[in-house]
CSV table of C-alpha atoms in Angstrom, one decimal:
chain,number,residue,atom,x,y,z
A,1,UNK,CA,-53.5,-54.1,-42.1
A,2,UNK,CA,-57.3,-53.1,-42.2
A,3,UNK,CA,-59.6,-55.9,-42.3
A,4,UNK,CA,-62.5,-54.0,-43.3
A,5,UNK,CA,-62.2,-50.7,-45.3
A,6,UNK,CA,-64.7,-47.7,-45.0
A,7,UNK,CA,-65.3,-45.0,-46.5
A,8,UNK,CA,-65.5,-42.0,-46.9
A,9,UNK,CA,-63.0,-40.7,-44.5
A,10,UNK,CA,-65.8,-37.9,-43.9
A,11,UNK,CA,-68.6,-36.9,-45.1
A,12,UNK,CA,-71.0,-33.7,-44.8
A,13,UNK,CA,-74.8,-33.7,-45.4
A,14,UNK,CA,-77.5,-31.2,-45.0
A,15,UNK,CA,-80.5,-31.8,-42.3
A,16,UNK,CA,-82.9,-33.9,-43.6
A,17,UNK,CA,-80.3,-35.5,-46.4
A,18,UNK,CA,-79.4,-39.2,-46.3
A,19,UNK,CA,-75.7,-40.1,-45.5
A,20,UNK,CA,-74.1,-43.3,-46.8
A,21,UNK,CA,-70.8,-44.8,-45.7
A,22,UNK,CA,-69.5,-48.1,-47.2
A,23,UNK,CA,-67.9,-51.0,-46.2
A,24,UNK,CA,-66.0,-53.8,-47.3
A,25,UNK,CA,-64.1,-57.1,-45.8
A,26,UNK,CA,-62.3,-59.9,-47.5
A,27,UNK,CA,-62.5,-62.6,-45.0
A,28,UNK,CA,-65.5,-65.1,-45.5
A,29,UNK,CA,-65.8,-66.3,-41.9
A,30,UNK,CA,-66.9,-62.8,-40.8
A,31,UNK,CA,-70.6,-63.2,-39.8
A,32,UNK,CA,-71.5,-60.4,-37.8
A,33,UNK,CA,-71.5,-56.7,-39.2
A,34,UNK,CA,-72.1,-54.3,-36.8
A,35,UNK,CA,-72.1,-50.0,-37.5
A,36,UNK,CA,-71.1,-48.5,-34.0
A,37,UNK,CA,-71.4,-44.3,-33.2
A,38,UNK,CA,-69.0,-42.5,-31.7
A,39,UNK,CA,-69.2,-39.1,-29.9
A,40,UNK,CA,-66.1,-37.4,-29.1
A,41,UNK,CA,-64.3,-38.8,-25.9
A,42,UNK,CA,-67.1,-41.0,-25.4
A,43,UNK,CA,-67.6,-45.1,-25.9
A,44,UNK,CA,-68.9,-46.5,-29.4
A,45,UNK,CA,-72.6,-47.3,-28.8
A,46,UNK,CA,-73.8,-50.0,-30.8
A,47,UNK,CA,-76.8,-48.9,-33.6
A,48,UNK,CA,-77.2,-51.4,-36.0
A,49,UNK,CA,-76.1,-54.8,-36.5
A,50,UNK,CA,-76.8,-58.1,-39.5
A,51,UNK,CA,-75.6,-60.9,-40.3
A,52,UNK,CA,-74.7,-62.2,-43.8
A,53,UNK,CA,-78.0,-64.5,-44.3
A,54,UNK,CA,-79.9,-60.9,-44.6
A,55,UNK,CA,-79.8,-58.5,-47.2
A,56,UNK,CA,-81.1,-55.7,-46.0
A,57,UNK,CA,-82.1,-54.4,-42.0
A,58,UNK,CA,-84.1,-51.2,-40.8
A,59,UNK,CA,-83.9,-50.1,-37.6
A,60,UNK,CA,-85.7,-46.4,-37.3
A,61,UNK,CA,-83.5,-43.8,-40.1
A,62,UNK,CA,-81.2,-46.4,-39.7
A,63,UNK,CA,-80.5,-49.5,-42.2
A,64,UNK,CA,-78.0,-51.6,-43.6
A,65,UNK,CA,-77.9,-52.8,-46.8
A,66,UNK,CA,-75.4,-56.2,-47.0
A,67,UNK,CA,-73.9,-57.5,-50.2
A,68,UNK,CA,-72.6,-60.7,-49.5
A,69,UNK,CA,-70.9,-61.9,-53.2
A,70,UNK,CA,-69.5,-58.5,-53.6
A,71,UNK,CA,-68.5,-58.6,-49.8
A,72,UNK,CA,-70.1,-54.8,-49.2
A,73,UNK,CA,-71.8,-53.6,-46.5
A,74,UNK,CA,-73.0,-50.0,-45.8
A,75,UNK,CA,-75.2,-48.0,-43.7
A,76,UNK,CA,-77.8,-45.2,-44.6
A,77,UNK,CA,-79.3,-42.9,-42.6
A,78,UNK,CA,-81.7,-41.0,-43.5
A,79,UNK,CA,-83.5,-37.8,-42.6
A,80,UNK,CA,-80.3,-36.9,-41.2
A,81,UNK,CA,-80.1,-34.6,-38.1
A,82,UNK,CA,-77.5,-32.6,-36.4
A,83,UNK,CA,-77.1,-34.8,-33.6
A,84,UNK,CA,-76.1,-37.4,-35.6
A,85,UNK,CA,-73.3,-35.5,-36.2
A,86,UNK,CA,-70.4,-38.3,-34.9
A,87,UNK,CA,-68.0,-40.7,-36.3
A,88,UNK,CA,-69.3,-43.8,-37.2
A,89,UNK,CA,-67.8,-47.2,-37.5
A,90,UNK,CA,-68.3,-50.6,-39.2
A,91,UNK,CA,-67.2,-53.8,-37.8
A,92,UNK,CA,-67.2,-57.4,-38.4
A,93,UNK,CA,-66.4,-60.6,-36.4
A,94,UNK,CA,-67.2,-64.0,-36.6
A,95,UNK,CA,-68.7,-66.3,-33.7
A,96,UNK,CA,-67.9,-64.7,-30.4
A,97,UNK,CA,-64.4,-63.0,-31.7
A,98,UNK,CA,-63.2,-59.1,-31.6
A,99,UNK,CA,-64.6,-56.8,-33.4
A,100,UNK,CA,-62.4,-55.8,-36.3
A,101,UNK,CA,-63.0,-51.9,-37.2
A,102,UNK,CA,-63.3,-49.6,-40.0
A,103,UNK,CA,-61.1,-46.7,-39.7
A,104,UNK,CA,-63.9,-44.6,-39.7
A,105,UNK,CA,-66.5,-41.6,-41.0
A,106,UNK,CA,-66.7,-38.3,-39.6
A,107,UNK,CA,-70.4,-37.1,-40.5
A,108,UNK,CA,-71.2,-33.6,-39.8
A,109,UNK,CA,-75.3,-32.5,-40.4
A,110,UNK,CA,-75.1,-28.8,-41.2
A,111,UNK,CA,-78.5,-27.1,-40.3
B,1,UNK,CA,-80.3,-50.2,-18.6
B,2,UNK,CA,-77.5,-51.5,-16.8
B,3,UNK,CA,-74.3,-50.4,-19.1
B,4,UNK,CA,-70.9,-51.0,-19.1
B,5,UNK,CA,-68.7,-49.3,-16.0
B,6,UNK,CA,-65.0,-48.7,-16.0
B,7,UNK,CA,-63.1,-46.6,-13.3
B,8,UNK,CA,-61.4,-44.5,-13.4
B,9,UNK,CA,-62.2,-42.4,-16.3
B,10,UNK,CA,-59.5,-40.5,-16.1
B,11,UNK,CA,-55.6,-41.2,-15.3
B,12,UNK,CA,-52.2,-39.7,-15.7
B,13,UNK,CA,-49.4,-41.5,-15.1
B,14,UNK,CA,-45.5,-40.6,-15.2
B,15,UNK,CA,-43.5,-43.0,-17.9
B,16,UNK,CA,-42.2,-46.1,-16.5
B,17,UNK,CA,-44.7,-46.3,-13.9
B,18,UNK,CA,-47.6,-48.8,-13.5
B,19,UNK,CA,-51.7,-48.4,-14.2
B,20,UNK,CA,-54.7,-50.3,-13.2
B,21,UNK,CA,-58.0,-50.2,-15.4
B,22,UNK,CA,-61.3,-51.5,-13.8
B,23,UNK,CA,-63.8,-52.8,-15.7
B,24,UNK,CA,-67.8,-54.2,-14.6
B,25,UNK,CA,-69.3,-55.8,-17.3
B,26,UNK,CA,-73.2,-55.6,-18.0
B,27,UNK,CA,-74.9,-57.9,-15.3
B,28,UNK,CA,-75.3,-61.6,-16.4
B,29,UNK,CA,-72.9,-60.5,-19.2
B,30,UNK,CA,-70.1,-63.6,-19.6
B,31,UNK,CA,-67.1,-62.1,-22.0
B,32,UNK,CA,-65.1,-58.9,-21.7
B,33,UNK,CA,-63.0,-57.4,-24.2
B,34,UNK,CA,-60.4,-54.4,-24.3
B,35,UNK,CA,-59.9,-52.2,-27.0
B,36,UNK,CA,-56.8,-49.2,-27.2
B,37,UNK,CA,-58.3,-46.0,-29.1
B,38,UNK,CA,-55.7,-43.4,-30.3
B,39,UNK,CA,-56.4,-40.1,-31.3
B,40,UNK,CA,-58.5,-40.2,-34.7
B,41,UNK,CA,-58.2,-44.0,-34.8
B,42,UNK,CA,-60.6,-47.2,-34.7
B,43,UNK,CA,-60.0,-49.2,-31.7
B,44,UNK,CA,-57.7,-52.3,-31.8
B,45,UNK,CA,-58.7,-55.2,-29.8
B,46,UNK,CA,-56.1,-56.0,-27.0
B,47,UNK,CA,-57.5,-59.5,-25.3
B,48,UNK,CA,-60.4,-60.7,-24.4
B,49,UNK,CA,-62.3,-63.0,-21.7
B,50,UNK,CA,-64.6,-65.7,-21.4
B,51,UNK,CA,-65.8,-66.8,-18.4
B,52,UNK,CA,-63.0,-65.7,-16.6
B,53,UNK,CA,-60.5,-67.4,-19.6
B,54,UNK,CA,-58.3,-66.1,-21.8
B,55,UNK,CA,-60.2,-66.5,-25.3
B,56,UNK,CA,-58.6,-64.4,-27.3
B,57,UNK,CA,-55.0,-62.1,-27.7
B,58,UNK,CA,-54.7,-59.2,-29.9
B,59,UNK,CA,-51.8,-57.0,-30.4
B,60,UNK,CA,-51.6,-56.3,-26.9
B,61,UNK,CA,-48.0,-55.4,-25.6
B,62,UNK,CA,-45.9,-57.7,-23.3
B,63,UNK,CA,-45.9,-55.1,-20.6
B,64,UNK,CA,-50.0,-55.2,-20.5
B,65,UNK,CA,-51.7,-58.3,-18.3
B,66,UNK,CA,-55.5,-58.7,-17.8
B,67,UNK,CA,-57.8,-61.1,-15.7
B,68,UNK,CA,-61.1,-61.8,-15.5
B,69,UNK,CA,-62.4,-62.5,-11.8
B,70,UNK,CA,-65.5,-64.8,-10.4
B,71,UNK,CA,-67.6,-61.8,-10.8
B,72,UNK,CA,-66.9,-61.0,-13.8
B,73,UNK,CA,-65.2,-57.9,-13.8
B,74,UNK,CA,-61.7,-57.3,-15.8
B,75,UNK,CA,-58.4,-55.8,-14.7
B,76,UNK,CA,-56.3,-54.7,-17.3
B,77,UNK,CA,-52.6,-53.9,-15.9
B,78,UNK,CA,-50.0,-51.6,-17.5
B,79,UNK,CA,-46.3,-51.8,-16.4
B,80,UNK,CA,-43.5,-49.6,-17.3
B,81,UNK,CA,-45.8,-47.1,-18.8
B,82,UNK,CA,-44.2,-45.6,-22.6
B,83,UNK,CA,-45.8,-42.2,-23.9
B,84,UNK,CA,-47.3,-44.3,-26.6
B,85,UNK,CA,-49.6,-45.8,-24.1
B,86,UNK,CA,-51.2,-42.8,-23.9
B,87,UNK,CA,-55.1,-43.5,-25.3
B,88,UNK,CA,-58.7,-44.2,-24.3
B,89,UNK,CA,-59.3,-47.7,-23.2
B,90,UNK,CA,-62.6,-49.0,-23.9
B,91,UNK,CA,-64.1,-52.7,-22.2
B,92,UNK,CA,-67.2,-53.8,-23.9
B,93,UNK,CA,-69.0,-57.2,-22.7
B,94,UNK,CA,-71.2,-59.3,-24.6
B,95,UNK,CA,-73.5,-62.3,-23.8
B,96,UNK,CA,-72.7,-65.9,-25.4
B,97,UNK,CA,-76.3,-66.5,-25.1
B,98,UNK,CA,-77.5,-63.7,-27.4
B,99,UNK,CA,-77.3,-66.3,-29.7
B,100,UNK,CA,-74.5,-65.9,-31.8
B,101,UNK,CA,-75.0,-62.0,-32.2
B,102,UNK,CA,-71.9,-60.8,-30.4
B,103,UNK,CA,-73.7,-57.5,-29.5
B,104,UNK,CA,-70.1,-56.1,-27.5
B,105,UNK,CA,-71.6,-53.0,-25.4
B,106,UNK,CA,-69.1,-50.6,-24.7
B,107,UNK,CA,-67.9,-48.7,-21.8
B,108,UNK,CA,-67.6,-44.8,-21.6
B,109,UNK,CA,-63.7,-45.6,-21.3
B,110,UNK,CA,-60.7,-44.7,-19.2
B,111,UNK,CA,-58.8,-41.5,-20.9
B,112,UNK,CA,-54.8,-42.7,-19.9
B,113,UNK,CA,-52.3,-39.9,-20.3
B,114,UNK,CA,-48.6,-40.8,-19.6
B,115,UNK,CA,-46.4,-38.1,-19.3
């Protein structure tokens, strides 16, 4: 069973559009919400991470917006380009623990 | 930056047989995990290590067997290979100093093909 649901499944956005993908968990000891990026046949590279103390994090077009009472997380990037065409993954983990995946987005920046 | 190294990055293997997966974590790096990644899936943790002890099990099948060694790296064994094992592997490593961030940095993955 999924621990943390994402979605959508896939999503397409024009260059220079902002792409969101959601999130959501149900267990409370999750502290750690990470968004990973995948290329294909490559290893997830870590972009973004928070913990639940913080609302919201920036990181370049990158930022997560965390909604701890409605237990929501989700990641917007903006000015999107086509090399951010990937899948991308949420996560969450408490302490030191595995990381416990979405099932993932498939974004795809047309030109 | 120093990343993640696993080796080989490729294998093919013949059912029933055995496999060996190598993995180096990031230097000064103290835990290791593995992860299983199937075609269009997330990756499902498979066990992890901390300072060379077992800290945590996933669904990680009876036929699989890991260590972690005085210098850090992981082996991650694979007897009487089924088709199903047939996946990337992934080892990711992470610092218990980074206080409490869990920042796992993965490898580029071993692609396992059991015929």
């Amino acid at each position: 069973q999924q621990q943390v649901k994402q979605s959508p499944q896939s999503l397409i956005v024009q260059k220079g559009g902002i792409s969101i993908i959601n999130c959501a968990y149900e267990n409370t000891a999750f502290d750690y919400f990470p968004w990973y990026q995948q290329f294909p046949g490559k290893g997830p590279a870590l972009l973004i991470a928070i913990r639940p103390d913080v609302s919201e994090k920036k990181e370049g077009r990158f930022t997560i917006s965390f909604n701890k009472s409605a237990k929501q997380f989700s990641l917007h990037i903006m000015d999107s380009q086509p090399g951010d065409s990937a899948t991308y993954f949420c996560a969450a983990s408490y302490s030191w623990g595995k990381l416990q995946f979405g099932a993932g987005t498939q974004v795809v920046v047309t030109p | 930056a120093a990343g993640v190294i696993q080796s080989p990055r490729h294998l093919i293997k013949e059912k029933r047989e055995t496999a060996t997966l190598k993995c180096y974590p990031i230097p000064r790096h103290d835990t290791v995990y593995w992860y299983q990644q199937g075609p269009g899936q997330d990756p499902q943790f498979l066990i992890s290590f901390y300072e060379k002890m077992q800290s945590d099990k996933g669904s990680i099948p009876d036929r699989f067997s890991a260590q972690q060694f005085s210098d850090y790296h992981s082996e991650l064994n694979m007897s009487s290979l089924e088709l199903g094992d047939s996946a990337l592997y992934f080892c990711a490593s992470s610092s218990r100093f980074d206080r409490g961030r869990n920042e796992q940095y993965f490898g580029p993955g071993t692609r396992l093909t059991v015929t």
